[in-house]
PDB file of C-alpha atoms (C1' of nucleotides) in Angstrom:
ATOM      1  CA  MET A 562     -22.976   9.248   3.788  1.00  0.00           C
ATOM      2  CA  LEU A 563     -19.923   8.167   3.356  1.00  0.00           C
ATOM      3  CA  ASP A 564     -16.614  10.488   3.133  1.00  0.00           C
ATOM      4  CA  ALA A 565     -13.801   8.965   1.408  1.00  0.00           C
ATOM      5  CA  ILE A 566     -11.689   6.375   3.502  1.00  0.00           C
ATOM      6  CA  ASP A 567     -15.441   4.678   4.337  1.00  0.00           C
ATOM      7  CA  GLN A 568     -15.921   4.502   0.730  1.00  0.00           C
ATOM      8  CA  ALA A 569     -12.338   3.395   0.472  1.00  0.00           C
ATOM      9  CA  LEU A 570     -12.536   0.796   2.628  1.00  0.00           C
ATOM     10  CA  ILE A 571     -15.492  -1.006   1.304  1.00  0.00           C
ATOM     11  CA  SER A 572     -14.404  -0.747  -2.275  1.00  0.00           C
ATOM     12  CA  ALA A 573     -11.120  -2.875  -0.636  1.00  0.00           C
ATOM     13  CA  LEU A 574     -13.343  -5.189   0.882  1.00  0.00           C
ATOM     14  CA  MET A 575     -16.261  -5.820  -1.458  1.00  0.00           C
ATOM     15  CA  GLN A 576     -13.517  -6.568  -4.077  1.00  0.00           C
ATOM     16  CA  ASP A 577     -11.561  -8.820  -1.604  1.00  0.00           C
ATOM     17  CA  SER A 578     -13.001  -9.038   1.914  1.00  0.00           C
ATOM     18  CA  ARG A 579     -10.555 -10.979   3.438  1.00  0.00           C
ATOM     19  CA  ARG A 580      -8.140  -7.938   3.167  1.00  0.00           C
ATOM     20  CA  SER A 581      -6.320  -7.799   6.715  1.00  0.00           C
ATOM     21  CA  LEU A 582      -6.352  -4.852   9.000  1.00  0.00           C
ATOM     22  CA  LYS A 583      -3.011  -3.912   7.848  1.00  0.00           C
ATOM     23  CA  ALA A 584      -3.894  -4.805   4.459  1.00  0.00           C
ATOM     24  CA  LEU A 585      -6.448  -1.600   4.561  1.00  0.00           C
ATOM     25  CA  ALA A 586      -4.761   0.587   6.769  1.00  0.00           C
ATOM     26  CA  GLN A 587      -2.210   0.737   3.940  1.00  0.00           C
ATOM     27  CA  ILE A 588      -4.829   1.055   0.896  1.00  0.00           C
ATOM     28  CA  SER A 589      -7.174   4.021   3.465  1.00  0.00           C
ATOM     29  CA  GLY A 590      -4.021   5.926   4.292  1.00  0.00           C
ATOM     30  CA  LEU A 591      -4.762   5.292   7.985  1.00  0.00           C
ATOM     31  CA  SER A 592      -3.267   3.254  10.467  1.00  0.00           C
ATOM     32  CA  ALA A 593      -5.070  -0.382  11.384  1.00  0.00           C
ATOM     33  CA  PRO A 594      -6.231   0.469  14.818  1.00  0.00           C
ATOM     34  CA  SER A 595      -8.511   3.542  13.412  1.00  0.00           C
ATOM     35  CA  VAL A 596      -9.129   0.692  10.199  1.00  0.00           C
ATOM     36  CA  ALA A 597     -10.966  -1.577  13.280  1.00  0.00           C
ATOM     37  CA  GLU A 598     -12.434   1.109  14.570  1.00  0.00           C
ATOM     38  CA  ARG A 599     -14.454   2.499  11.037  1.00  0.00           C
ATOM     39  CA  LEU A 600     -15.326  -0.741  10.620  1.00  0.00           C
ATOM     40  CA  LYS A 601     -16.733  -1.405  13.743  1.00  0.00           C
ATOM     41  CA  ARG A 602     -18.967   0.920  13.292  1.00  0.00           C
ATOM     42  CA  LEU A 603     -19.699   0.435   9.503  1.00  0.00           C
ATOM     43  CA  GLU A 604     -21.215  -3.009  10.546  1.00  0.00           C
ATOM     44  CA  GLU A 605     -22.859  -1.017  13.653  1.00  0.00           C
ATOM     45  CA  ARG A 606     -24.329   0.958  11.628  1.00  0.00           C
ATOM     46  CA  GLY A 607     -25.556  -1.998   9.235  1.00  0.00           C
ATOM     47  CA  VAL A 608     -23.629  -0.187   6.152  1.00  0.00           C
ATOM     48  CA  ILE A 609     -21.781  -4.321   5.769  1.00  0.00           C
ATOM     49  CA  SER A 610     -24.413  -6.409   6.640  1.00  0.00           C
ATOM     50  CA  ALA A 611     -22.237  -9.424   5.910  1.00  0.00           C
ATOM     51  CA  TYR A 612     -18.982 -10.079   4.722  1.00  0.00           C
ATOM     52  CA  THR A 613     -19.523 -12.915   1.780  1.00  0.00           C
ATOM     53  CA  LEU A 614     -18.633 -15.181  -1.203  1.00  0.00           C
ATOM     54  CA  GLU A 615     -19.547 -13.964  -4.702  1.00  0.00           C
ATOM     55  CA  ILE A 616     -20.191 -18.718  -5.820  1.00  0.00           C
ATOM     56  CA  ASP A 617     -20.346 -20.081  -9.682  1.00  0.00           C
ATOM     57  CA  PRO A 618     -23.535 -21.135  -9.835  1.00  0.00           C
ATOM     58  CA  LYS A 619     -22.478 -23.589 -12.975  1.00  0.00           C
ATOM     59  CA  LEU A 620     -19.655 -25.092 -11.081  1.00  0.00           C
ATOM     60  CA  LEU A 621     -22.019 -26.619  -8.639  1.00  0.00           C
ATOM     61  CA  GLY A 622     -24.199 -27.831 -11.116  1.00  0.00           C
ATOM     62  CA  TYR A 623     -26.547 -25.027 -11.454  1.00  0.00           C
ATOM     63  CA  GLN A 624     -26.362 -24.976 -15.629  1.00  0.00           C
ATOM     64  CA  LEU A 625     -30.045 -23.174 -15.919  1.00  0.00           C
ATOM     65  CA  GLN A 626     -30.229 -19.752 -14.062  1.00  0.00           C
ATOM     66  CA  ALA A 627     -34.045 -17.769 -14.796  1.00  0.00           C
ATOM     67  CA  ILE A 628     -35.516 -14.803 -14.195  1.00  0.00           C
ATOM     68  CA  VAL A 629     -39.288 -15.640 -13.229  1.00  0.00           C
ATOM     69  CA  ARG A 630     -42.541 -13.402 -12.747  1.00  0.00           C
ATOM     70  CA  ILE A 631     -44.770 -14.391 -10.948  1.00  0.00           C
ATOM     71  CA  ARG A 632     -48.030 -13.265 -10.358  1.00  0.00           C
ATOM     72  CA  PRO A 633     -50.805 -14.507  -7.975  1.00  0.00           C
ATOM     73  CA  LEU A 634     -53.781 -15.864  -8.301  1.00  0.00           C
ATOM     74  CA  PRO A 635     -56.351 -13.988  -6.398  1.00  0.00           C
ATOM     75  CA  GLY A 636     -56.431 -14.888  -3.367  1.00  0.00           C
ATOM     76  CA  LYS A 637     -53.115 -16.784  -2.942  1.00  0.00           C
ATOM     77  CA  LEU A 638     -50.294 -14.046  -1.951  1.00  0.00           C
ATOM     78  CA  GLN A 639     -49.861 -15.374   0.382  1.00  0.00           C
ATOM     79  CA  GLU A 640     -49.145 -18.904  -0.020  1.00  0.00           C
ATOM     80  CA  VAL A 641     -47.304 -18.170  -3.490  1.00  0.00           C
ATOM     81  CA  GLU A 642     -44.736 -16.350  -1.176  1.00  0.00           C
ATOM     82  CA  ARG A 643     -44.507 -18.713   0.844  1.00  0.00           C
ATOM     83  CA  GLN A 644     -43.978 -21.568  -1.597  1.00  0.00           C
ATOM     84  CA  ILE A 645     -41.325 -19.518  -3.275  1.00  0.00           C
ATOM     85  CA  LEU A 646     -39.211 -19.411   0.150  1.00  0.00           C
ATOM     86  CA  ALA A 647     -40.113 -23.227   0.363  1.00  0.00           C
ATOM     87  CA  ILE A 648     -38.196 -23.908  -2.824  1.00  0.00           C
ATOM     88  CA  ALA A 649     -34.530 -23.352  -2.518  1.00  0.00           C
ATOM     89  CA  GLU A 650     -33.705 -22.875  -5.461  1.00  0.00           C
ATOM     90  CA  PHE A 651     -35.235 -19.211  -4.820  1.00  0.00           C
ATOM     91  CA  THR A 652     -31.789 -17.738  -4.474  1.00  0.00           C
ATOM     92  CA  GLU A 653     -33.474 -13.970  -4.362  1.00  0.00           C
ATOM     93  CA  CYS A 654     -36.772 -12.873  -4.255  1.00  0.00           C
ATOM     94  CA  ASP A 655     -38.467  -9.249  -4.480  1.00  0.00           C
ATOM     95  CA  LYS A 656     -41.452  -8.348  -3.602  1.00  0.00           C
ATOM     96  CA  VAL A 657     -42.464  -5.813  -6.836  1.00  0.00           C
ATOM     97  CA  THR A 658     -44.873  -2.966  -7.319  1.00  0.00           C
ATOM     98  CA  GLY A 659     -47.102  -3.519 -10.989  1.00  0.00           C
ATOM     99  CA  ASP A 660     -48.935  -6.600 -12.070  1.00  0.00           C
ATOM    100  CA  ASP A 661     -46.019  -9.381 -11.171  1.00  0.00           C
ATOM    101  CA  CYS A 662     -46.023  -9.153  -7.411  1.00  0.00           C
ATOM    102  CA  PHE A 663     -42.941 -11.272  -7.106  1.00  0.00           C
ATOM    103  CA  ILE A 664     -39.474 -11.397  -9.509  1.00  0.00           C
ATOM    104  CA  ALA A 665     -37.118 -14.139  -8.421  1.00  0.00           C
ATOM    105  CA  ARG A 666     -33.931 -15.099  -9.152  1.00  0.00           C
ATOM    106  CA  LEU A 667     -34.109 -19.345  -9.994  1.00  0.00           C
ATOM    107  CA  GLN A 668     -31.232 -21.965 -10.720  1.00  0.00           C
ATOM    108  CA  VAL A 669     -32.066 -25.666 -12.066  1.00  0.00           C
ATOM    109  CA  ARG A 670     -29.580 -27.915 -12.833  1.00  0.00           C
ATOM    110  CA  SER A 671     -31.805 -29.209 -15.917  1.00  0.00           C
ATOM    111  CA  MET A 672     -34.936 -27.997 -17.707  1.00  0.00           C
ATOM    112  CA  GLU A 673     -37.043 -30.558 -16.311  1.00  0.00           C
ATOM    113  CA  GLN A 674     -36.095 -29.642 -12.677  1.00  0.00           C
ATOM    114  CA  LEU A 675     -37.373 -26.028 -14.348  1.00  0.00           C
ATOM    115  CA  ASP A 676     -40.895 -27.266 -15.414  1.00  0.00           C
ATOM    116  CA  ASN A 677     -41.315 -29.041 -12.031  1.00  0.00           C
ATOM    117  CA  LEU A 678     -40.684 -26.161  -9.868  1.00  0.00           C
ATOM    118  CA  LEU A 679     -42.917 -23.700 -12.472  1.00  0.00           C
ATOM    119  CA  ASP A 680     -46.027 -26.504 -11.893  1.00  0.00           C
ATOM    120  CA  ARG A 681     -46.055 -26.325  -8.257  1.00  0.00           C
ATOM    121  CA  LEU A 682     -46.313 -22.911  -8.604  1.00  0.00           C
ATOM    122  CA  ASN A 683     -49.175 -22.598 -11.339  1.00  0.00           C
ATOM    123  CA  HIS A 684     -50.935 -24.085  -8.631  1.00  0.00           C
ATOM    124  CA  PHE A 685     -50.811 -20.727  -7.282  1.00  0.00           C
ATOM    125  CA  ALA A 686     -50.393 -17.905  -9.315  1.00  0.00           C
ATOM    126  CA  GLU A 687     -49.204 -17.175 -13.296  1.00  0.00           C
ATOM    127  CA  THR A 688     -45.705 -17.488 -14.145  1.00  0.00           C
ATOM    128  CA  ASN A 689     -43.210 -15.864 -16.862  1.00  0.00           C
ATOM    129  CA  THR A 690     -39.657 -17.334 -17.441  1.00  0.00           C
ATOM    130  CA  ALA A 691     -36.875 -15.538 -18.832  1.00  0.00           C
ATOM    131  CA  ILE A 692     -33.390 -17.382 -19.262  1.00  0.00           C
ATOM    132  CA  ILE A 693     -30.489 -16.223 -18.131  1.00  0.00           C
ATOM    133  CA  LYS A 694     -28.566 -16.460 -21.111  1.00  0.00           C
ATOM    134  CA  LYS A 695     -25.502 -13.903 -19.937  1.00  0.00           C
ATOM    135  CA  SER A 696     -25.267 -11.500 -17.124  1.00  0.00           C
ATOM    136  CA  PRO A 697     -22.913  -8.296 -18.230  1.00  0.00           C
ATOM    137  CA  ILE A 698     -23.531  -7.235 -14.742  1.00  0.00           C
ATOM    138  CA  LYS A 699     -23.142  -9.686 -12.025  1.00  0.00           C
ATOM    139  CA  ARG A 700     -22.902  -7.659  -9.350  1.00  0.00           C
ATOM    140  CA  ARG A 701     -21.569  -3.929  -8.068  1.00  0.00           C
ATOM    141  CA  LEU A 702     -21.724  -0.812  -6.017  1.00  0.00           C
ATOM    142  CA  PRO A 703     -23.278   1.899  -6.957  1.00  0.00           C
ATOM    143  CA  PRO A 704     -21.815   5.839  -6.485  1.00  0.00           C
ATOM    144  CA  LEU A 705     -20.568   5.465  -3.271  1.00  0.00           C
ATOM    145  CA  ASP A 706     -20.138   9.636  -2.968  1.00  0.00           C
TER     146      ASP A 706
ATOM    147  CA  MET B1395     -19.884 -31.718  -7.126  1.00  0.00           C
ATOM    148  CA  LEU B1396     -18.955 -31.035  -3.547  1.00  0.00           C
ATOM    149  CA  ASP B1397     -18.472 -33.505  -1.002  1.00  0.00           C
ATOM    150  CA  ALA B1398     -20.093 -32.613   2.412  1.00  0.00           C
ATOM    151  CA  ILE B1399     -16.503 -30.995   4.109  1.00  0.00           C
ATOM    152  CA  ASP B1400     -16.711 -28.507   0.483  1.00  0.00           C
ATOM    153  CA  GLN B1401     -20.610 -27.284   1.568  1.00  0.00           C
ATOM    154  CA  ALA B1402     -20.174 -27.066   5.062  1.00  0.00           C
ATOM    155  CA  LEU B1403     -17.209 -24.907   4.194  1.00  0.00           C
ATOM    156  CA  ILE B1404     -19.060 -22.597   1.649  1.00  0.00           C
ATOM    157  CA  SER B1405     -21.644 -22.603   4.195  1.00  0.00           C
ATOM    158  CA  ALA B1406     -19.523 -21.156   6.994  1.00  0.00           C
ATOM    159  CA  LEU B1407     -17.791 -18.724   4.652  1.00  0.00           C
ATOM    160  CA  MET B1408     -21.071 -17.641   2.779  1.00  0.00           C
ATOM    161  CA  GLN B1409     -22.503 -16.653   6.132  1.00  0.00           C
ATOM    162  CA  ASP B1410     -19.163 -15.397   7.068  1.00  0.00           C
ATOM    163  CA  SER B1411     -16.436 -14.555   4.685  1.00  0.00           C
ATOM    164  CA  ARG B1412     -13.450 -13.592   6.981  1.00  0.00           C
ATOM    165  CA  ARG B1413     -13.493 -16.769   9.034  1.00  0.00           C
ATOM    166  CA  SER B1414     -10.050 -17.786   9.816  1.00  0.00           C
ATOM    167  CA  LEU B1415      -8.595 -21.078   9.154  1.00  0.00           C
ATOM    168  CA  LYS B1416      -8.930 -22.333  12.154  1.00  0.00           C
ATOM    169  CA  ALA B1417     -12.666 -21.243  12.541  1.00  0.00           C
ATOM    170  CA  LEU B1418     -13.190 -23.459   9.370  1.00  0.00           C
ATOM    171  CA  ALA B1419     -11.114 -26.523  10.874  1.00  0.00           C
ATOM    172  CA  GLN B1420     -13.191 -26.276  13.764  1.00  0.00           C
ATOM    173  CA  ILE B1421     -16.003 -26.292  12.118  1.00  0.00           C
ATOM    174  CA  SER B1422     -15.488 -28.773   9.247  1.00  0.00           C
ATOM    175  CA  GLY B1423     -13.531 -31.187  11.456  1.00  0.00           C
ATOM    176  CA  LEU B1424     -10.385 -31.118   9.374  1.00  0.00           C
ATOM    177  CA  SER B1425      -7.051 -29.521  10.497  1.00  0.00           C
ATOM    178  CA  ALA B1426      -6.269 -26.154   9.266  1.00  0.00           C
ATOM    179  CA  PRO B1427      -3.741 -26.821   6.983  1.00  0.00           C
ATOM    180  CA  SER B1428      -7.177 -29.465   5.081  1.00  0.00           C
ATOM    181  CA  VAL B1429      -8.967 -26.203   5.437  1.00  0.00           C
ATOM    182  CA  ALA B1430      -6.372 -24.717   3.586  1.00  0.00           C
ATOM    183  CA  GLU B1431      -5.918 -26.880   0.734  1.00  0.00           C
ATOM    184  CA  ARG B1432      -9.443 -27.054  -0.248  1.00  0.00           C
ATOM    185  CA  LEU B1433     -10.095 -23.885  -0.036  1.00  0.00           C
ATOM    186  CA  LYS B1434      -7.188 -23.408  -2.704  1.00  0.00           C
ATOM    187  CA  ARG B1435      -8.839 -26.035  -4.436  1.00  0.00           C
ATOM    188  CA  LEU B1436     -12.225 -24.419  -4.433  1.00  0.00           C
ATOM    189  CA  GLU B1437     -10.960 -20.841  -5.925  1.00  0.00           C
ATOM    190  CA  GLU B1438      -8.554 -21.926  -8.267  1.00  0.00           C
ATOM    191  CA  ARG B1439     -11.863 -24.193  -9.863  1.00  0.00           C
ATOM    192  CA  GLY B1440     -13.660 -20.923  -9.907  1.00  0.00           C
ATOM    193  CA  VAL B1441     -16.492 -22.211  -7.412  1.00  0.00           C
ATOM    194  CA  ILE B1442     -15.057 -20.057  -5.149  1.00  0.00           C
ATOM    195  CA  SER B1443     -15.229 -16.347  -7.274  1.00  0.00           C
ATOM    196  CA  ALA B1444     -14.926 -13.624  -4.444  1.00  0.00           C
ATOM    197  CA  TYR B1445     -15.045 -12.582  -0.691  1.00  0.00           C
ATOM    198  CA  THR B1446     -16.962 -10.413  -0.853  1.00  0.00           C
ATOM    199  CA  LEU B1447     -19.347  -7.939   0.885  1.00  0.00           C
ATOM    200  CA  GLU B1448     -23.050  -7.234   1.907  1.00  0.00           C
ATOM    201  CA  ILE B1449     -23.990  -3.720   2.253  1.00  0.00           C
ATOM    202  CA  ASP B1450     -26.916  -1.887   2.742  1.00  0.00           C
ATOM    203  CA  PRO B1451     -28.027   0.227   0.409  1.00  0.00           C
ATOM    204  CA  LYS B1452     -30.526   1.949   1.959  1.00  0.00           C
ATOM    205  CA  LEU B1453     -27.838   2.994   4.831  1.00  0.00           C
ATOM    206  CA  LEU B1454     -25.646   4.377   1.051  1.00  0.00           C
ATOM    207  CA  GLY B1455     -28.696   6.893   0.635  1.00  0.00           C
ATOM    208  CA  TYR B1456     -29.946   4.324  -1.733  1.00  0.00           C
ATOM    209  CA  GLN B1457     -34.324   4.856  -0.868  1.00  0.00           C
ATOM    210  CA  LEU B1458     -34.867   3.444  -4.437  1.00  0.00           C
ATOM    211  CA  GLN B1459     -34.402   0.519  -6.115  1.00  0.00           C
ATOM    212  CA  ALA B1460     -36.046  -0.805  -9.510  1.00  0.00           C
ATOM    213  CA  ILE B1461     -36.005  -3.975 -11.612  1.00  0.00           C
ATOM    214  CA  VAL B1462     -36.528  -2.921 -15.147  1.00  0.00           C
ATOM    215  CA  ARG B1463     -36.873  -4.772 -17.402  1.00  0.00           C
ATOM    216  CA  ILE B1464     -35.153  -3.814 -21.196  1.00  0.00           C
ATOM    217  CA  ARG B1465     -36.592  -3.867 -24.711  1.00  0.00           C
ATOM    218  CA  PRO B1466     -34.187  -2.275 -27.458  1.00  0.00           C
ATOM    219  CA  LEU B1467     -35.226  -0.711 -30.491  1.00  0.00           C
ATOM    220  CA  PRO B1468     -34.197  -2.498 -33.526  1.00  0.00           C
ATOM    221  CA  GLY B1469     -30.566  -2.838 -34.379  1.00  0.00           C
ATOM    222  CA  LYS B1470     -29.852  -1.208 -30.403  1.00  0.00           C
ATOM    223  CA  LEU B1471     -29.314  -3.981 -28.389  1.00  0.00           C
ATOM    224  CA  GLN B1472     -25.500  -3.080 -28.685  1.00  0.00           C
ATOM    225  CA  GLU B1473     -25.924   0.600 -27.493  1.00  0.00           C
ATOM    226  CA  VAL B1474     -28.461  -0.410 -24.767  1.00  0.00           C
ATOM    227  CA  GLU B1475     -26.031  -2.653 -23.276  1.00  0.00           C
ATOM    228  CA  ARG B1476     -23.306   0.326 -23.971  1.00  0.00           C
ATOM    229  CA  GLN B1477     -25.488   2.154 -21.892  1.00  0.00           C
ATOM    230  CA  ILE B1478     -26.760   0.183 -19.319  1.00  0.00           C
ATOM    231  CA  LEU B1479     -23.209  -0.834 -18.058  1.00  0.00           C
ATOM    232  CA  ALA B1480     -22.642   2.670 -18.485  1.00  0.00           C
ATOM    233  CA  ILE B1481     -25.013   3.584 -15.762  1.00  0.00           C
ATOM    234  CA  ALA B1482     -23.410   3.222 -12.191  1.00  0.00           C
ATOM    235  CA  GLU B1483     -26.392   2.964 -10.452  1.00  0.00           C
ATOM    236  CA  PHE B1484     -27.375  -0.415 -12.621  1.00  0.00           C
ATOM    237  CA  THR B1485     -25.999  -2.694 -10.254  1.00  0.00           C
ATOM    238  CA  GLU B1486     -26.818  -6.330 -12.073  1.00  0.00           C
ATOM    239  CA  CYS B1487     -27.869  -6.870 -15.432  1.00  0.00           C
ATOM    240  CA  ASP B1488     -28.753  -9.904 -17.177  1.00  0.00           C
ATOM    241  CA  LYS B1489     -29.631 -10.874 -20.836  1.00  0.00           C
ATOM    242  CA  VAL B1490     -32.184 -12.835 -21.126  1.00  0.00           C
ATOM    243  CA  THR B1491     -34.674 -14.815 -23.567  1.00  0.00           C
ATOM    244  CA  GLY B1492     -37.693 -13.629 -24.329  1.00  0.00           C
ATOM    245  CA  ASP B1493     -39.581 -10.384 -25.105  1.00  0.00           C
ATOM    246  CA  ASP B1494     -37.195  -8.544 -22.748  1.00  0.00           C
ATOM    247  CA  CYS B1495     -33.568  -8.587 -23.924  1.00  0.00           C
ATOM    248  CA  PHE B1496     -31.926  -7.205 -20.213  1.00  0.00           C
ATOM    249  CA  ILE B1497     -33.670  -7.460 -17.054  1.00  0.00           C
ATOM    250  CA  ALA B1498     -31.954  -4.943 -14.386  1.00  0.00           C
ATOM    251  CA  ARG B1499     -31.509  -4.132 -10.684  1.00  0.00           C
ATOM    252  CA  LEU B1500     -31.242   0.005 -10.585  1.00  0.00           C
ATOM    253  CA  GLN B1501     -30.456   2.025  -7.156  1.00  0.00           C
ATOM    254  CA  VAL B1502     -31.027   5.212  -7.350  1.00  0.00           C
ATOM    255  CA  ARG B1503     -31.909   7.963  -4.236  1.00  0.00           C
ATOM    256  CA  SER B1504     -34.941   9.593  -5.590  1.00  0.00           C
ATOM    257  CA  MET B1505     -38.050   9.044  -8.073  1.00  0.00           C
ATOM    258  CA  GLU B1506     -36.035  11.925  -9.898  1.00  0.00           C
ATOM    259  CA  GLN B1507     -32.793   9.817 -10.597  1.00  0.00           C
ATOM    260  CA  LEU B1508     -35.088   6.793 -11.674  1.00  0.00           C
ATOM    261  CA  ASP B1509     -36.750   9.107 -14.292  1.00  0.00           C
ATOM    262  CA  ASN B1510     -34.084  10.284 -15.527  1.00  0.00           C
ATOM    263  CA  LEU B1511     -31.994   7.267 -15.892  1.00  0.00           C
ATOM    264  CA  LEU B1512     -34.889   5.648 -17.756  1.00  0.00           C
ATOM    265  CA  ASP B1513     -35.235   8.946 -20.329  1.00  0.00           C
ATOM    266  CA  ARG B1514     -31.681   8.150 -21.383  1.00  0.00           C
ATOM    267  CA  LEU B1515     -32.237   4.597 -21.736  1.00  0.00           C
ATOM    268  CA  ASN B1516     -35.814   5.456 -23.427  1.00  0.00           C
ATOM    269  CA  HIS B1517     -33.499   6.618 -26.943  1.00  0.00           C
ATOM    270  CA  PHE B1518     -32.618   3.393 -27.576  1.00  0.00           C
ATOM    271  CA  ALA B1519     -35.233   1.006 -25.919  1.00  0.00           C
ATOM    272  CA  GLU B1520     -38.481   0.482 -24.211  1.00  0.00           C
ATOM    273  CA  THR B1521     -38.832   0.572 -20.609  1.00  0.00           C
ATOM    274  CA  ASN B1522     -40.804  -1.465 -17.773  1.00  0.00           C
ATOM    275  CA  THR B1523     -39.916  -0.932 -14.637  1.00  0.00           C
ATOM    276  CA  ALA B1524     -41.099  -2.239 -11.311  1.00  0.00           C
ATOM    277  CA  ILE B1525     -40.230  -0.671  -7.969  1.00  0.00           C
ATOM    278  CA  ILE B1526     -39.250  -3.224  -4.549  1.00  0.00           C
ATOM    279  CA  LYS B1527     -41.049  -2.564  -1.984  1.00  0.00           C
ATOM    280  CA  LYS B1528     -40.162  -5.977   0.041  1.00  0.00           C
ATOM    281  CA  SER B1529     -37.161  -8.512  -0.227  1.00  0.00           C
ATOM    282  CA  PRO B1530     -38.331 -11.765   0.890  1.00  0.00           C
ATOM    283  CA  ILE B1531     -35.256 -13.717  -0.058  1.00  0.00           C
ATOM    284  CA  LYS B1532     -31.721 -10.951  -0.691  1.00  0.00           C
ATOM    285  CA  ARG B1533     -29.140 -13.754  -1.853  1.00  0.00           C
ATOM    286  CA  ARG B1534     -28.917 -17.257  -0.676  1.00  0.00           C
ATOM    287  CA  LEU B1535     -26.993 -20.931  -1.700  1.00  0.00           C
ATOM    288  CA  PRO B1536     -28.992 -22.936  -3.923  1.00  0.00           C
ATOM    289  CA  PRO B1537     -29.465 -26.390  -2.422  1.00  0.00           C
ATOM    290  CA  LEU B1538     -25.026 -28.079  -2.754  1.00  0.00           C
ATOM    291  CA  ASP B1539     -25.921 -31.727  -2.859  1.00  0.00           C
TER     292      ASP B1539
ATOM    293  C1'  DA C1068     -10.671  10.661  15.725  1.00  0.00           C
ATOM    294  C1'  DA C1069      -6.134   9.091  15.289  1.00  0.00           C
ATOM    295  C1'  DT C1070      -1.478   7.777  15.668  1.00  0.00           C
ATOM    296  C1'  DG C1071       2.167   4.939  17.226  1.00  0.00           C
ATOM    297  C1'  DA C1072       3.751   1.432  20.111  1.00  0.00           C
ATOM    298  C1'  DA C1073       3.716  -2.555  22.303  1.00  0.00           C
ATOM    299  C1'  DA C1074       1.308  -6.756  23.983  1.00  0.00           C
ATOM    300  C1'  DT C1075      -0.648 -10.519  23.287  1.00  0.00           C
ATOM    301  C1'  DT C1076      -2.942 -13.407  20.788  1.00  0.00           C
ATOM    302  C1'  DC C1077      -3.563 -15.843  16.399  1.00  0.00           C
ATOM    303  C1'  DC C1078      -2.776 -17.256  12.827  1.00  0.00           C
ATOM    304  C1'  DT C1079      -0.368 -19.997   8.413  1.00  0.00           C
ATOM    305  C1'  DC C1080       3.018 -23.167   6.849  1.00  0.00           C
ATOM    306  C1'  DT C1081       6.719 -26.034   6.421  1.00  0.00           C
ATOM    307  C1'  DA C1082       8.295 -30.191   7.583  1.00  0.00           C
ATOM    308  C1'  DG C1083       7.244 -34.943   8.880  1.00  0.00           C
ATOM    309  C1'  DA C1084       4.598 -38.217   9.581  1.00  0.00           C
TER     310       DA C1084
ATOM    311  C1'  DT D 419      -4.437 -36.564   5.770  1.00  0.00           C
ATOM    312  C1'  DC D 420      -2.630 -35.119  10.492  1.00  0.00           C
ATOM    313  C1'  DT D 421       0.570 -33.484  13.869  1.00  0.00           C
ATOM    314  C1'  DA D 422       3.623 -30.270  16.129  1.00  0.00           C
ATOM    315  C1'  DG D 423       6.342 -26.518  16.097  1.00  0.00           C
ATOM    316  C1'  DA D 424       8.082 -22.355  14.283  1.00  0.00           C
ATOM    317  C1'  DG D 425       7.806 -18.316  13.160  1.00  0.00           C
ATOM    318  C1'  DG D 426       5.342 -14.495  11.675  1.00  0.00           C
ATOM    319  C1'  DA D 427       0.854 -11.504  12.133  1.00  0.00           C
ATOM    320  C1'  DA D 428      -2.645  -9.825  12.687  1.00  0.00           C
ATOM    321  C1'  DT D 429      -5.724  -7.524  16.071  1.00  0.00           C
ATOM    322  C1'  DT D 430      -6.211  -5.187  20.411  1.00  0.00           C
ATOM    323  C1'  DT D 431      -5.388  -1.667  23.834  1.00  0.00           C
ATOM    324  C1'  DC D 432      -3.545   2.155  25.678  1.00  0.00           C
ATOM    325  C1'  DA D 433      -1.282   6.439  26.443  1.00  0.00           C
ATOM    326  C1'  DT D 434      -0.604  10.476  23.738  1.00  0.00           C
ATOM    327  C1'  DT D 435      -2.073  14.103  19.891  1.00  0.00           C
TER     328       DT D 435
END
DNA sequence: AATGAAATTCCTCTAGA
DNA sequence: TCTAGAGGAATTTCATT
């Protein structure tokens, strides 16, 4: 899928996406122009879909994170999806198989705000909320080979 | 929490973390040196915790994503957490309140692999797996104001 | 595909206000 | 926080292997 060099590049950029081509060249043992080409290809293929940031929600004032399972009331599936998208505090959402149609992650400043947001959804769906106490794995790559 | 300029910087870097100080200066209306200082402060405060990548799992060969709720058998909580950390295909994991102790995201190449991994966990825990069909929200910032 | 060197452009940092 | 300038890098091109 990915050769050893692509893997090295991706791992290195995953740790710090601002590394220069030169630095990446040293890490991967290639020359800088070769690294540039490989990155371009990885971007074009869509393997690298974005260079982005990791932000600490707590330091933005979002003291509370939760995972909400959402089961729309009959006929309300579309409406529920619209609502989720419209509520900016939902920072991730997956549509899944099973009884729950959506599983979403939510960041809020307080219990009160959590309650408010869920009330809005509860017009169209049943929800089941689990407060996040800790995140043992924040975000990591699966094996690249 | 964050003034308008910090917000602009974070939004801009969230979209493309490789933007130069100069480009960020134009976006934010500040000079490049000022941007450099603000970024340094945001990094030091921990607001920006990493510059990283967004990768498409499908293009790495991970055709299947799932969310697994994990309820350790009595006395097995530690063991379960160890197992989750040790299984590299778990790319996110949260420890939560409620009956499920952990909610984790998993990337695998096939149903067979999914089955294998879950079997390993089922020695120590009950699991409930939802296959991801679509991800309406991949990852976004909550409101910054 | 990858390399090395050259050319160019661009960026970062310091200093002074 | 800004401007300005120095100095240093980084990226890109191109000819070659």
